[in-house]
Structure formats: C-alpha cells, structure tokens
Amino acid sequence: MAQFKSETQRANFVKQEEEILEQWDREKTFERSVDSRKGGEQFIFVEGPPTANGLPHPGHVLTRVVKDLVLRYKTMRGFYVKRKAGWDTHGLPVEIEVEKNLGIKTKGEIEAYGIEKFNKKCKDSVFRYEKEWVTATKRVGFWVDMDSPYITFDTNYVESVWWSLKEIWKKGLLYKGHKVVPFCPRCETTLSSHEVAQDYRDVEDPSVYVKFKLKQDEELYLLAWTTTPWTLLGNIALAVHPSNTYVKVKLKDGAKGEILILAEARLDALDDEYEILERFKGKDLEDREYERLFEYAKVEGGEAHKVITAEFVTLDEGTGIVHIAPAFGEVDYEVCREKKLGFSQPVNSEGHFTDEVPPLEGMFVKDADRQIIEMMEQRGVLYKESKYLHSYPFCWRCGSPLLYYARESWFIAMKSLRDNLLANNEKINWYPAHLKHGRFGNFLDGIEDWALSRERFWGTPLNIWLCTECGKDFCVGSIEELKERATNTVSSDPHRPYIDEVVLRCEDCGGEMRRVKDVIDCWYDSGSAPFAQWHYPFETDKFKQNFPADFITEAIDQTRGWFYSLLAVSTAIFDEPPYLNVLSLGHILDENGVKMSKSKGNVVDITSIFDNEGADALRWYFFTAGPLSDDVRFSEQGIVEKQKKFLNTFWNSYFFFVTYAAIDEFNPKAKEIPVEKRNAMDRWIISRWNTLTNEVIAAIERFEIHVAARKIEDFVVNDLSNWYIRRSRRRFWIQEENFDKDCAYLTLYEVLVSLCKLLAPFVPFLTEHIYQNLVMSEDKHESVHLCDYPSTDETLIDAELEDSMLLVSKLVEAGRRARSDAGIKIRQPLKDVVVVCSAEKQDKVASLAVIIKDELNVRELKLEDAKGEFAAAEEYKQIEVDEDTALFLNTGLDKELIEEGIVRDIVRRIQGMRKDIDLEYTAKISIMYEGDEAVKEAINNFTDYICGETLAVELKEGIPSAESDQIYVKNWKIDKKEVHLAIEAA
RNA sequence: GGGCUCGUAGCUUAGGCUGGUUGGAGCGCUCGGCUGAUAACCGAGAGGUCCGGAGUUCAAAUCUCCGCGGGCCCA
C-alpha cells in the first residue's frame, strides 16, 4: 500500500494552494461537490452581482469568503447548493468611467459622440477587470459557477426585467411624477446620492430674512428665512409648524414700527427691540394668503402663496416660517403635492433663469443671489441679511455647487406597498438581528416611492411607450410583444439607441407611440436577480425551484441597496420575501480604522496577500477577527500572526504525525481499536473533539462564524498540539510494535482527518492538502470537499474526563509555580508531591496521576483528604489551587535525585546537539564526555537511560583532541560544572 | 443635521442580552523555565480613568440619558 508522503517541517502554504487550485480545475472538484448532492434538499443562494469595472478590494474578498464558507458547509451537510455567479453591468458609474476615458463630461457631448458608440464602450468597460475578478475569486477559493453567470445586460435578463415592470404597471403601481434631484448645472446631469455624498464642503451662503406681506392686513409680515435667495423666484407657499407658538411682534424703532410674525422660540433672530402683541399656534395661520414677492414666474397646477402647516418645520434656526419652492426642494415638492398646490419653474435645465424672469434672464442662479437681494431691498421686503456657514454638496467631477431641481421621473408606488414590505420583512431572519427592526425596519416604515427612471444612456431601457397623439402609455412586457406591436424593425439588442427607434401604434387613437427616453435605475436590475437570472417567466421551472433564497450576504451598505431592492421588487410582483436569511457584514477599514478608498490611497492590494500569506491565512484572519457584522481593521501583520499561530500549529501537528507514521509505516486501515480500549489521553482528545463539533455546528448555524473558528483554533493549539501531542510524544517514539503506540497513532490520525473535514469550509486549501495525504488512495484523489461534514458522536463525549483533565492542568500549573517559587527547575526530579483535596477530586486526580507526575517530574503523587489535617514537613512548598484544593511540593533532594537531574541536563544537551547537526531522528550516535567526578558518577549510574533517550550505541569518557569533521564537540556549564560533550554518527 | 452601529492594556480582542469575588486572553515587553513536531510552549511580572460625564442601584465595563470619536446609511 501507499505510504504517507513525507512533508517539510515548514509548509509553503502559497505554493500548496496554487497546486490545489490546479488540481480542483483538473478534476472538476467544485462541479463534483455540487453534483454529488443532487437530489438532496436544496439550499438556495443568490449571488449579489458585483460590477467588474474596478478592481476587487478586500471588502469584496471578505463577502466572497463568507459566501464560500456557508455554501461549502451546507454542501458538506448534504444540501444541494447551486451557485450561479452574476455581474452587475449597467448604471451611471459605468458611464462615468467611459466619460473619463473619452474626456467628455456632459450629456450633450455624449449625444454628439453617438449613443451607439458610447454604449458599446460601456459594454466593453464593464468587463475591464473581469479577469482580475475571476482570478481573485478563484484564488481566494470561492467556489461559484463563473462559466454561466447571469449578466444584467443580457437580452434574456432585460426581458425578465421588462416582464416584471409590466406586472407592476398592470397593477397600476408605475406612474409619472416629479422628483427633486441633485443636479449639476455644468455637467447637465443628475447625481446619485452616492455621488452627492462624495463632496460636501463648508461654504458661506447669504442668509436672508424676508418679509412676506399678508393680504388684507396693512403692514403685517410673515418673516421667513432662506440661504438660497434664488429659489424665492419659485416660491409657492410658506410653512409653519401647526402646534408651535408663533408671535406677532411690533418692532420698537428704526424699522418703521412694522409688525412681524415669527416663532416665539426664534425671537433671537430679531435685531431690533420688540414688543409682543399676540401669541397663537401655527395652526391659526393656516391658509392665510400673502402677496407674492416677485410677480414673474408662472404658477401652474394649483393654488399658491398661502400659509400651510407642516411637521417638518423646526425651530433650530431661521424664523420657524419656511419658504417653500417645489421646483427646488424635495420636501417642498412633496408637501406641495400633498396639499395640491401649484408649481413654478423659472429656471432652465442649465441652471439659468428663463424669460419668465426678465430682469434675471440668462443668469446662472447662484450668480443672481446678489441682485435678488438688492431687488428685495428696493422693495423694502428684506428684513436683514448676513452670512451663513453650512455644508453644501458640490459636483465631485467638476466642483460646481449642486442645485436641487425638480425633474420628471417614473416611480414605483412603494408607499402603497408599505404594509406588505413590513409583513414580508417579518418573515426574514436578519444577522445581526438589530437590523430587522432597526435600520432596515425603520427605513421600510418611512418608505418613499421608488424613483425608477434615469435620464441616461447605459441601462435597461424603461419599457414604456407614450402616444404622441393622445398621451396614452403602454408597457411592453416581452420581446415578442414588442415585435408584435412594433411598426418597424426591432433590433436584437434591447439597449439604446436601437430601442429608441421602435415605434408602436396606439390602440386607442392609432397615433404613434414613442418610448420614454429614460433607462431604469440599475438597483432595479440587481433586485430582479431572483427571477431574471433564470429568464423567468419565459423559462419557468428554474425560477420556481430557486425561490425564495435561503441565504444571501453582503456588506452593511446594502441594507438600503440590494437588500432593499430585492425585497421591493419581490414584494411588488410576488408579495413574498425573496430571501429568508440575510447576513450583513461589516466593512474593511485600514490599520488606522479609516475606510479604504481609492482617493486616500489606503486600499490594500489583495493579490500581494495571496502571494505572501495565501488565501487560507486571509480567510482564517477574517473568520476569527470578530463578529462578521463588525468592521475589521485590516492588518497584514494580523494575517501573518494567524498563519503562525493557527496554520503553522495545525501543520506541525500533521507534520509530527506523518513524520513518525512514515518511520513506523503506520497503516490506519490495518488497525481497529475501539475508543474505550484506548488510554485516557486518547479518550480525552476524542471527547474534546466531539464536544467541539457540537459547538462549531451550533455556532455556524447561528452565523457566529468567529465563535466557531475561535473554538477550533483553541482546540488545535491548546488541546491537540500543546497538550495531547506534547503529552503523547513518547508513545510515538517506542520502536517496537506496541498496542499503546497504535492507539496513539490511530487517535491522532482520526482527529486530524476529522479536523480536516470540520475545517474544510474555513480553510479549503490546507485541509485539502492534508486530507489527501492522510487518506491515501492509489488511483484517484479524493477530496475533503466531497466528504460529509462531521457530526458529534454523543457516546464518545466523556464530560467527567474532560473535567478531570481540567483539574489536572490546574494542578500542573500550580506545581510549576511551586517549582518556580522554590527555584528548582523542572529537569530536576523531585521525590513527591501531595495534593490535598476532596474525596471526589481525589478520584479524578488518581485516574490521571501519571500525567501530573510526568509534567511535574516527581516520582510520587500522594493524595490527602481535604478534611484531614495534612501536616507538611518543612521541605514542602505549598500552593493553593482553589478553595478546597492545595498542592505541596517536596523540595528535598538526595544524591540520586541530584544525579538524575544532571543526567537529564546532559540528555537535553545531546538532543540539542543532534538537532544542531541535522541528524535523522532515527540515526544512532556515539557519545564522548568529560566532566568532574559527580558528572562521571551520574553518567555511569544512568548509562542505559542516556543511551536509550539519545539513541547512543556507545558512551565513553574522553574526547579526542584531534580535529575531526565527524565529531561534533560542545562545551557546557551544568549547575556551574564544566561539562564537555561530543557526538559522532555511529 | 437624523437613524443605526462600534469604542475594554501599545495592538487584536473575551465578558455586556440576564448588574455581584481582585475585568479574562493572545501578540509585543521584562525575568525565569521547558523543548528532537511547533520562529512553539510553560511560570512570574510590568501594562487598564473598561471613550468622557451624569443617572438608576446596596452594587455599573454591563442598564438609562447626554456628550466625544470611528463606521455605514440618509439629509
């Protein structure tokens, strides 16, 4: 039979991982691992699609290894786990990347360049870093099917998205309205909220207090405040808080004795002395009409210039009277819509005043502030003016101040689905749990309609056609329907500009129908993944078998991103939750706790981690760092430490085993020894392993990955390596056939193999490497990833034994402390140690007495009842272990003990010398020595012991003075005695 | 500005839900020991305003409130 392959003491993890990768590729291990579970219960996963137009960074790698861990685990637990990769390919970020490359900035420039060419570039750009993504994904060990991924620009995908929008349209949930969006007047484009967040600056704006004269009352003014005077041209209403107190005040002097109204809490805003004439609630002002400030702009669609009440009015700043301009503020727009007020838009799409405002026509709004203030002053409606410092958003591309500006937009009426969203959210398990009713639940509570359309180029075209004659809208739900209804040819590419050419016939009036020029928000694309990846409903089965998902995971920023868009789309169409468990991950910060970003230049290059420490070290670092929901301060040093502490220790446990198993030609298949026949150490480590397995599975099921990983690490480092193997070493060194040695081999072998399985989802490379060498198979490789996940054998858990061992380790600790206090090193044997404890503990200690004697290097262990009065002689050193346990160490020495101490020192030195000259473990040697009488006598009395320990065939006095390459000489000082030792291979 | 979350030794962290001996551990540091699997390990030591403040309580790292700082989302 095949022998275990021998290993080097220091592992080359990176090289091993690369070999494993090749092997997985060659042997299609991933495909086999999935296929082997066909017929098993499904565990459904949906991949949150990344965009491959930038390099993957550590955060992406984290989500990928977490996905991988859970999916490998579930697979090993017997579930059939399909893993379709996905790519998010549409959207503004892609367009911006292309604009940059083309050196253009405005929509006009794009149109001049040609939408066809532009979109072609977008399509190419999307996969610019595909190779890097695929490489990193494979390298980190994420098993996902990248050969047949879903791609959001695919015609099939687009068709499914169209179908879903038609469902929403049929339910009457798709409507056209206005949305106030941040708009860059220079780039002529709206900005996403993400882009807006990129450049907030503290700026000084004019702070103006404006008097609005109430109708019917002479010289009675409402005092309003604004920092954007140019928006006053679009004023439609003034808002007050319904229940706050407002006052009518008479200004004492310098201000013509006029009378103003403002919130009582904001009287500080007045510069003048005043007298309060009257107090009333904001509600009392409702519906009072006031005179327009400027008579220029047209007002359409409703009433205007009256006082309304609104809860959002605050008393933190201003006057408690808020100027409302629906064209320039989101809240303004909403409240006007609610109160059915009119709309006024005196500014064009480049941010210049239109001809509705002759004195300012053609002026850029921000530049008009000065002139507007002067105009107000002339009319006597300006109460006062000052400067105001606040943070205001700027265009991150060109640095222009952004304007908030009402644009036409298509909406999904999510507000009307609020209760359904909340009900579906109840069916979802959130990790961490606080998100469910915290961040996410609160967000759903205050949900707004989804502004779906984007006035852009590269995206899923909005599938709505409008009749140019009668204005009727029609939503196309499939390619087939499009072809049926089209009066001209339909391109096979559903994108702009081809789709823009398709003309339909209006069923009502026979007029021409043309498509709305917009594309849709790419979040809707990815939110459609559960069905669109299967081209539902055009291919039915696959979707039905894969919905809803059992598990998704992404980082915390996706709560209002993908986590929401999935729920929103699924609720609107199926009224079901699209996923049942969602794991939200923290972010990767740099070493100083600051977010990694390109602009700060602190993004860690993940490929160098792969090349230096390897994927397993990185994975283990992530899994043990802390709860997955917490942010991680990423440090390469931390990864190196994990490698040293955990991977090396695991490797060395394995290395120890194969090294001796090779020497002994141990064959695990030839032995079968029931656990109960093995010794206490064996039964203990097996019990510990079974306890561990229980804990690990429970923790993974709770998504407490760090708890599982840390428990395994503790087991490997402390229980297995530093206790079981260290304590059992001598059993492996026995040269002849021996039952106890077989027990040790078998136990260590079983634990290592089981550990490989337990650890396989965590560190898939190292476990594969070790497993394949341990589980020998001549014809083909078996993979650890094709194994079943281990389960606990409760009959092998011996709680009492685990307990006893704990007590033993405490006693050993105490004994060492006693030695340390008495200044007697461990190599010096001592006569006895006395343990005073309860009868119950005595039994436990007695069963493991050998271990204590050996660890403490004492000849005898005596037990005394705690109740009895143990009178220790003078030479006993006492140490308290716990309330009812004490340990007494006999520090008295006699000649024999001293001699043995010397001898053990000599053996230790010789072993060190063997190591110095790299002797094989099994090589025989000759020993030569020189020393004083005491040394000579000790050596003579313990010749057999020395020879046995050091594999010496000869032990003689005198070291040849002649230089020889064969002889290795070293001079030592043992307890202040000069000792010269020499060894030579025999 | 709002919501959520995190903040424990130089660094990484346990404990916190359920308040109760001197707040544990690892890395690093000092001293000593052990070592033919392990740049490993063991013993002792130095190192803590448990972010700050207030409150509840006989008792607060833990519960409550207000701040400060990091992160995310929203404005």
Tab-separated table of C-alpha atoms in Angstrom, chain A residues 550-918:
chain	number	residue	atom	x	y	z
A	550	ASP	CA	-32.318	30.574	1.868
A	551	PHE	CA	-29.312	32.788	2.192
A	552	ILE	CA	-27.756	35.974	0.935
A	553	THR	CA	-24.923	38.009	2.382
A	554	GLU	CA	-23.374	41.367	1.520
A	555	ALA	CA	-21.911	44.269	3.456
A	556	ILE	CA	-23.983	46.582	5.644
A	557	ASP	CA	-24.164	49.341	2.999
A	558	GLN	CA	-26.509	47.094	1.035
A	559	THR	CA	-29.335	47.376	3.578
A	560	ARG	CA	-30.879	50.162	1.539
A	561	GLY	CA	-29.214	48.915	-1.600
A	562	TRP	CA	-29.576	45.354	-2.739
A	563	PHE	CA	-31.238	44.013	0.403
A	564	TYR	CA	-33.979	46.561	-0.180
A	565	SER	CA	-34.237	46.376	-3.972
A	566	LEU	CA	-34.637	42.593	-3.748
A	567	LEU	CA	-37.428	42.924	-1.199
A	568	ALA	CA	-39.077	45.800	-3.056
A	569	VAL	CA	-39.206	44.028	-6.427
A	570	SER	CA	-40.252	40.716	-4.933
A	571	THR	CA	-42.967	42.321	-2.824
A	572	ALA	CA	-44.318	44.316	-5.759
A	573	ILE	CA	-44.519	41.273	-8.019
A	574	PHE	CA	-44.943	38.165	-5.861
A	575	ASP	CA	-45.707	39.670	-2.456
A	576	GLU	CA	-43.219	37.277	-0.915
A	577	PRO	CA	-39.839	37.779	0.724
A	578	PRO	CA	-37.066	36.949	-1.775
A	579	TYR	CA	-34.713	35.652	0.916
A	580	LEU	CA	-35.199	34.018	4.300
A	581	ASN	CA	-31.813	34.630	5.909
A	582	VAL	CA	-29.618	37.628	5.337
A	583	LEU	CA	-26.184	38.110	6.824
A	584	SER	CA	-24.920	41.664	6.841
A	585	LEU	CA	-21.153	42.085	7.022
A	586	GLY	CA	-19.044	44.899	8.407
A	587	HIS	CA	-16.611	46.888	6.326
A	588	ILE	CA	-12.869	46.572	5.973
A	589	LEU	CA	-11.074	49.582	7.368
A	590	ASP	CA	-7.383	50.315	7.139
A	591	GLU	CA	-4.954	49.865	10.035
A	592	ASN	CA	-5.979	53.206	11.497
A	593	GLY	CA	-9.680	52.441	11.421
A	594	VAL	CA	-10.316	54.627	8.389
A	595	LYS	CA	-12.338	53.413	5.464
A	596	MET	CA	-10.309	52.222	2.500
A	597	SER	CA	-10.794	54.374	-0.554
A	598	LYS	CA	-9.026	54.974	-3.801
A	599	SER	CA	-8.666	58.669	-3.131
A	600	LYS	CA	-6.971	58.075	0.221
A	601	GLY	CA	-4.677	55.525	-1.377
A	602	ASN	CA	-5.061	53.173	1.578
A	603	VAL	CA	-6.618	50.245	-0.271
A	604	VAL	CA	-4.682	47.074	0.439
A	605	ASP	CA	-3.584	45.161	-2.632
A	606	ILE	CA	-5.191	41.818	-2.120
A	607	THR	CA	-3.040	39.984	-4.632
A	608	SER	CA	0.054	40.631	-2.562
A	609	ILE	CA	-1.681	38.972	0.395
A	610	PHE	CA	-2.378	35.947	-1.781
A	611	ASP	CA	1.263	35.848	-2.831
A	612	ASN	CA	2.747	36.381	0.618
A	613	GLU	CA	0.445	34.709	3.128
A	614	GLY	CA	-2.054	32.855	0.975
A	615	ALA	CA	-5.817	32.540	0.878
A	616	ASP	CA	-6.250	30.295	3.924
A	617	ALA	CA	-4.375	32.701	6.197
A	618	LEU	CA	-6.510	35.563	4.902
A	619	ARG	CA	-9.702	33.567	5.315
A	620	TRP	CA	-8.805	32.459	8.829
A	621	TYR	CA	-7.947	36.039	9.729
A	622	PHE	CA	-11.358	37.207	8.555
A	623	PHE	CA	-13.218	34.390	10.295
A	624	THR	CA	-11.519	34.838	13.661
A	625	ALA	CA	-11.247	38.637	13.669
A	626	GLY	CA	-14.614	39.159	15.372
A	627	PRO	CA	-18.322	39.056	14.618
A	628	LEU	CA	-18.776	39.273	10.855
A	629	SER	CA	-21.113	42.199	11.349
A	630	ASP	CA	-18.330	44.284	12.900
A	631	ASP	CA	-15.931	46.387	10.898
A	632	VAL	CA	-12.441	44.919	10.586
A	633	ARG	CA	-9.267	46.910	10.939
A	634	PHE	CA	-7.292	45.185	8.287
A	635	SER	CA	-3.652	44.462	9.035
A	636	GLU	CA	-1.252	42.266	7.147
A	637	GLN	CA	0.564	41.684	10.427
A	638	GLY	CA	-2.655	40.189	11.773
A	639	ILE	CA	-2.730	37.728	8.896
A	640	VAL	CA	0.890	36.764	9.495
A	641	GLU	CA	0.068	36.113	13.147
A	642	LYS	CA	-2.848	33.893	12.202
A	643	GLN	CA	-0.576	31.953	9.931
A	644	LYS	CA	1.999	31.460	12.667
A	645	LYS	CA	-0.425	30.711	15.420
A	646	PHE	CA	-3.022	28.595	13.725
A	647	LEU	CA	-1.957	27.337	10.302
A	648	ASN	CA	1.569	26.504	11.442
A	649	THR	CA	0.353	24.727	14.548
A	650	PHE	CA	-2.151	22.700	12.590
A	651	TRP	CA	0.523	21.957	10.011
A	652	ASN	CA	3.013	20.879	12.638
A	653	SER	CA	0.532	18.574	14.316
A	654	TYR	CA	0.090	16.979	10.943
A	655	PHE	CA	3.813	17.074	10.231
A	656	PHE	CA	4.510	15.312	13.516
A	657	PHE	CA	2.071	12.593	12.595
A	658	VAL	CA	3.297	11.919	9.055
A	659	THR	CA	6.917	12.044	10.114
A	660	TYR	CA	6.564	9.260	12.667
A	661	ALA	CA	3.882	7.397	10.756
A	662	ALA	CA	6.328	7.178	7.860
A	663	ILE	CA	9.098	5.879	10.119
A	664	ASP	CA	6.772	3.272	11.595
A	665	GLU	CA	4.953	2.571	8.351
A	666	PHE	CA	1.753	3.026	10.247
A	667	ASN	CA	-1.332	1.934	8.323
A	668	PRO	CA	-4.586	3.267	9.757
A	669	LYS	CA	-6.652	0.827	7.730
A	670	ALA	CA	-4.955	-2.156	9.329
A	671	LYS	CA	-5.939	-1.168	12.838
A	672	GLU	CA	-9.253	-1.094	14.520
A	673	ILE	CA	-9.246	-0.350	18.210
A	674	PRO	CA	-12.463	0.679	19.958
A	675	VAL	CA	-12.165	4.013	21.687
A	676	GLU	CA	-12.980	2.594	25.116
A	677	LYS	CA	-9.881	0.400	24.938
A	678	ARG	CA	-7.570	3.375	24.421
A	679	ASN	CA	-5.882	5.298	27.174
A	680	ALA	CA	-7.221	8.329	28.990
A	681	MET	CA	-5.383	10.883	26.838
A	682	ASP	CA	-6.864	9.339	23.703
A	683	ARG	CA	-10.356	9.193	25.109
A	684	TRP	CA	-9.950	12.751	26.309
A	685	ILE	CA	-8.954	14.269	22.954
A	686	ILE	CA	-11.695	12.305	21.214
A	687	SER	CA	-14.219	13.556	23.734
A	688	ARG	CA	-12.969	17.109	23.287
A	689	TRP	CA	-13.248	16.751	19.535
A	690	ASN	CA	-16.854	15.605	19.731
A	691	THR	CA	-17.736	18.414	22.106
A	692	LEU	CA	-16.052	20.854	19.735
A	693	THR	CA	-18.001	19.584	16.739
A	694	ASN	CA	-21.277	20.212	18.515
A	695	GLU	CA	-20.251	23.746	19.345
A	696	VAL	CA	-18.923	24.503	15.884
A	697	ILE	CA	-22.081	23.395	14.093
A	698	ALA	CA	-24.286	25.317	16.510
A	699	ALA	CA	-22.223	28.464	16.006
A	700	ILE	CA	-22.221	28.257	12.200
A	701	GLU	CA	-25.975	27.749	12.178
A	702	ARG	CA	-26.261	30.995	14.141
A	703	PHE	CA	-23.852	32.680	11.672
A	704	GLU	CA	-21.474	33.232	14.572
A	705	ILE	CA	-18.595	32.248	12.399
A	706	HIS	CA	-15.994	33.816	14.657
A	707	VAL	CA	-17.192	31.739	17.599
A	708	ALA	CA	-16.861	28.548	15.566
A	709	ALA	CA	-13.432	29.480	14.224
A	710	ARG	CA	-12.061	30.570	17.574
A	711	LYS	CA	-13.221	27.355	19.207
A	712	ILE	CA	-11.459	25.323	16.552
A	713	GLU	CA	-8.315	27.396	16.927
A	714	ASP	CA	-8.363	26.886	20.671
A	715	PHE	CA	-8.798	23.154	20.195
A	716	VAL	CA	-5.970	22.816	17.696
A	717	VAL	CA	-3.477	25.000	19.521
A	718	ASN	CA	-4.198	24.121	23.131
A	719	ASP	CA	-5.906	20.747	23.293
A	720	LEU	CA	-4.373	18.969	20.364
A	721	SER	CA	-0.932	20.457	19.929
A	722	ASN	CA	0.109	21.724	23.322
A	723	TRP	CA	-1.476	19.060	25.392
A	724	TYR	CA	-2.391	15.884	23.548
A	725	ILE	CA	0.596	15.649	21.239
A	726	ARG	CA	3.089	17.016	23.705
A	727	ARG	CA	1.855	14.592	26.345
A	728	SER	CA	1.750	11.689	23.909
A	729	ARG	CA	5.051	12.145	22.091
A	730	ARG	CA	6.842	9.358	23.871
A	731	ARG	CA	4.202	6.899	22.817
A	732	PHE	CA	5.125	7.517	19.182
A	733	TRP	CA	8.823	7.026	19.855
A	734	ILE	CA	8.501	3.452	21.025
A	735	GLN	CA	10.395	1.450	18.462
A	736	GLU	CA	8.837	-1.985	18.567
A	737	GLU	CA	5.238	-2.988	17.819
A	738	ASN	CA	3.149	-1.792	20.712
A	739	PHE	CA	-0.572	-1.582	21.431
A	740	ASP	CA	-0.397	1.779	23.169
A	741	LYS	CA	1.570	3.229	20.257
A	742	ASP	CA	-1.115	2.005	17.861
A	743	CYS	CA	-3.751	3.671	19.995
A	744	ALA	CA	-1.857	6.941	19.843
A	745	TYR	CA	-1.376	6.749	16.069
A	746	LEU	CA	-4.959	5.822	15.455
A	747	THR	CA	-6.301	8.535	17.721
A	748	LEU	CA	-4.157	11.271	16.255
A	749	TYR	CA	-4.955	10.070	12.759
A	750	GLU	CA	-8.687	10.107	13.369
A	751	VAL	CA	-8.627	13.538	14.960
A	752	LEU	CA	-6.558	15.000	12.117
A	753	VAL	CA	-8.800	13.571	9.419
A	754	SER	CA	-11.932	14.724	11.242
A	755	LEU	CA	-10.410	18.142	11.773
A	756	CYS	CA	-9.785	18.435	8.045
A	757	LYS	CA	-13.471	17.944	7.440
A	758	LEU	CA	-14.519	20.286	10.202
A	759	LEU	CA	-12.160	22.937	8.876
A	760	ALA	CA	-12.702	22.371	5.163
A	761	PRO	CA	-15.216	25.218	4.681
A	762	PHE	CA	-12.909	27.591	6.560
A	763	VAL	CA	-9.502	26.803	5.074
A	764	PRO	CA	-10.259	24.742	1.982
A	765	PHE	CA	-6.697	24.548	0.681
A	766	LEU	CA	-4.701	23.369	3.673
A	767	THR	CA	-7.373	20.871	4.657
A	768	GLU	CA	-7.413	19.513	1.123
A	769	HIS	CA	-3.646	19.126	1.104
A	770	ILE	CA	-3.539	17.363	4.452
A	771	TYR	CA	-6.608	15.266	3.854
A	772	GLN	CA	-5.294	13.934	0.590
A	773	ASN	CA	-2.085	12.763	2.129
A	774	LEU	CA	-3.776	11.236	5.143
A	775	VAL	CA	-6.496	9.473	3.213
A	776	MET	CA	-4.393	7.598	0.775
A	777	SER	CA	-5.875	6.397	-2.438
A	778	GLU	CA	-3.798	4.978	-5.226
A	779	ASP	CA	-5.914	5.550	-8.316
A	780	LYS	CA	-7.504	8.954	-7.954
A	781	HIS	CA	-7.541	11.768	-5.462
A	782	GLU	CA	-10.461	12.017	-3.190
A	783	SER	CA	-11.295	15.495	-1.971
A	784	VAL	CA	-12.134	16.588	1.538
A	785	HIS	CA	-14.808	18.749	-0.064
A	786	LEU	CA	-16.684	15.677	-1.220
A	787	CYS	CA	-16.958	14.439	2.359
A	788	ASP	CA	-19.892	14.769	4.712
A	789	TYR	CA	-19.497	17.329	7.446
A	790	PRO	CA	-18.576	15.610	10.717
A	791	SER	CA	-21.197	15.122	13.356
A	792	THR	CA	-20.902	14.511	17.052
A	793	ASP	CA	-20.965	11.017	18.488
A	794	GLU	CA	-22.508	11.743	21.877
A	795	THR	CA	-21.384	8.380	23.253
A	796	LEU	CA	-17.772	9.494	22.875
A	797	ILE	CA	-18.234	12.601	24.981
A	798	ASP	CA	-16.964	11.965	28.486
A	799	ALA	CA	-17.756	15.119	30.411
A	800	GLU	CA	-16.224	13.777	33.587
A	801	LEU	CA	-12.954	13.005	31.868
A	802	GLU	CA	-12.836	16.484	30.324
A	803	ASP	CA	-13.489	17.852	33.783
A	804	SER	CA	-10.741	15.767	35.355
A	805	MET	CA	-8.273	16.913	32.739
A	806	LEU	CA	-9.129	20.494	33.520
A	807	LEU	CA	-8.331	19.825	37.166
A	808	VAL	CA	-5.095	18.134	36.189
A	809	SER	CA	-3.969	21.111	34.140
A	810	LYS	CA	-4.718	23.369	37.096
A	811	LEU	CA	-2.621	21.150	39.375
A	812	VAL	CA	0.215	21.064	36.894
A	813	GLU	CA	0.103	24.827	36.642
A	814	ALA	CA	0.237	25.091	40.428
A	815	GLY	CA	3.109	22.634	40.612
A	816	ARG	CA	5.127	24.616	38.107
A	817	ARG	CA	4.505	27.752	40.072
A	818	ALA	CA	5.708	25.957	43.207
A	819	ARG	CA	8.909	24.922	41.428
A	820	SER	CA	9.416	28.388	40.070
A	821	ASP	CA	8.935	29.896	43.532
A	822	ALA	CA	11.355	27.382	45.081
A	823	GLY	CA	13.894	27.972	42.328
A	824	ILE	CA	14.010	24.346	41.222
A	825	LYS	CA	13.957	23.757	37.511
A	826	ILE	CA	11.685	21.144	36.033
A	827	ARG	CA	14.511	18.966	34.795
A	828	GLN	CA	15.449	18.279	38.402
A	829	PRO	CA	13.397	15.252	39.545
A	830	LEU	CA	11.743	15.503	42.938
A	831	LYS	CA	10.590	12.847	45.356
A	832	ASP	CA	6.901	13.582	45.674
A	833	VAL	CA	4.015	15.984	45.529
A	834	VAL	CA	0.974	15.936	47.800
A	835	VAL	CA	-2.428	17.025	46.613
A	836	VAL	CA	-4.937	17.867	49.314
A	837	CYS	CA	-8.487	17.893	48.058
A	838	SER	CA	-11.997	16.479	48.392
A	839	ALA	CA	-12.600	12.763	48.001
A	840	GLU	CA	-14.404	13.343	44.721
A	841	LYS	CA	-11.472	15.238	43.291
A	842	GLN	CA	-9.067	12.622	44.592
A	843	ASP	CA	-10.672	10.057	42.321
A	844	LYS	CA	-10.270	12.347	39.335
A	845	VAL	CA	-6.662	13.120	40.156
A	846	ALA	CA	-5.797	9.485	40.823
A	847	SER	CA	-7.027	8.427	37.387
A	848	LEU	CA	-4.644	10.848	35.717
A	849	ALA	CA	-1.809	10.764	38.246
A	850	VAL	CA	0.735	9.688	35.640
A	851	ILE	CA	0.303	12.930	33.780
A	852	ILE	CA	0.844	15.072	36.832
A	853	LYS	CA	3.920	13.114	37.910
A	854	ASP	CA	5.395	13.366	34.454
A	855	GLU	CA	4.636	17.029	33.908
A	856	LEU	CA	5.997	17.977	37.317
A	857	ASN	CA	8.860	15.487	37.173
A	858	VAL	CA	8.143	13.921	40.535
A	859	ARG	CA	8.414	10.252	41.431
A	860	GLU	CA	5.303	10.001	43.520
A	861	LEU	CA	1.882	11.639	43.825
A	862	LYS	CA	0.204	11.429	47.205
A	863	LEU	CA	-3.416	12.285	47.888
A	864	GLU	CA	-4.712	13.601	51.179
A	865	ASP	CA	-8.254	14.323	52.260
A	866	ALA	CA	-9.095	17.996	52.473
A	867	LYS	CA	-10.978	17.387	55.697
A	868	GLY	CA	-7.988	15.796	57.411
A	869	GLU	CA	-5.189	17.984	58.719
A	870	PHE	CA	-2.245	17.438	56.441
A	871	ALA	CA	0.838	18.496	58.328
A	872	ALA	CA	3.504	19.279	55.786
A	873	ALA	CA	7.128	18.860	56.686
A	874	GLU	CA	9.424	21.828	56.320
A	875	GLU	CA	10.734	20.943	52.863
A	876	TYR	CA	7.244	21.075	51.328
A	877	LYS	CA	6.381	24.133	49.280
A	878	GLN	CA	2.659	24.921	49.467
A	879	ILE	CA	0.478	26.391	46.703
A	880	GLU	CA	-3.274	26.978	46.817
A	881	VAL	CA	-5.087	25.676	43.742
A	882	ASP	CA	-8.668	26.619	44.571
A	883	GLU	CA	-10.878	26.884	47.696
A	884	ASP	CA	-10.667	23.217	48.628
A	885	THR	CA	-7.516	22.137	46.858
A	886	ALA	CA	-3.882	22.687	47.732
A	887	LEU	CA	-0.644	21.287	46.434
A	888	PHE	CA	2.536	20.575	48.415
A	889	LEU	CA	5.765	20.049	46.558
A	890	ASN	CA	8.578	18.158	48.255
A	891	THR	CA	11.689	20.203	47.523
A	892	GLY	CA	14.114	17.932	49.370
A	893	LEU	CA	16.947	16.470	47.267
A	894	ASP	CA	19.167	13.421	47.780
A	895	LYS	CA	22.207	12.203	45.878
A	896	GLU	CA	20.244	10.038	43.485
A	897	LEU	CA	17.820	12.812	42.590
A	898	ILE	CA	20.681	15.227	42.005
A	899	GLU	CA	22.438	12.712	39.770
A	900	GLU	CA	19.300	12.168	37.773
A	901	GLY	CA	18.949	15.917	37.371
A	902	ILE	CA	22.458	16.118	35.957
A	903	VAL	CA	21.763	13.234	33.633
A	904	ARG	CA	18.585	14.819	32.299
A	905	ASP	CA	20.528	18.000	31.637
A	906	ILE	CA	23.077	16.027	29.689
A	907	VAL	CA	20.428	14.215	27.660
A	908	ARG	CA	18.767	17.500	26.835
A	909	ARG	CA	22.117	18.924	25.643
A	910	ILE	CA	22.846	15.933	23.490
A	911	GLN	CA	19.394	16.117	21.908
A	912	GLY	CA	20.101	19.739	21.107
A	913	MET	CA	23.414	18.765	19.540
A	914	ARG	CA	21.724	16.125	17.406
A	915	LYS	CA	19.410	18.832	16.157
A	916	ASP	CA	22.358	21.217	15.579
A	917	ILE	CA	23.919	18.855	13.076
A	918	ASP	CA	20.596	17.865	11.489
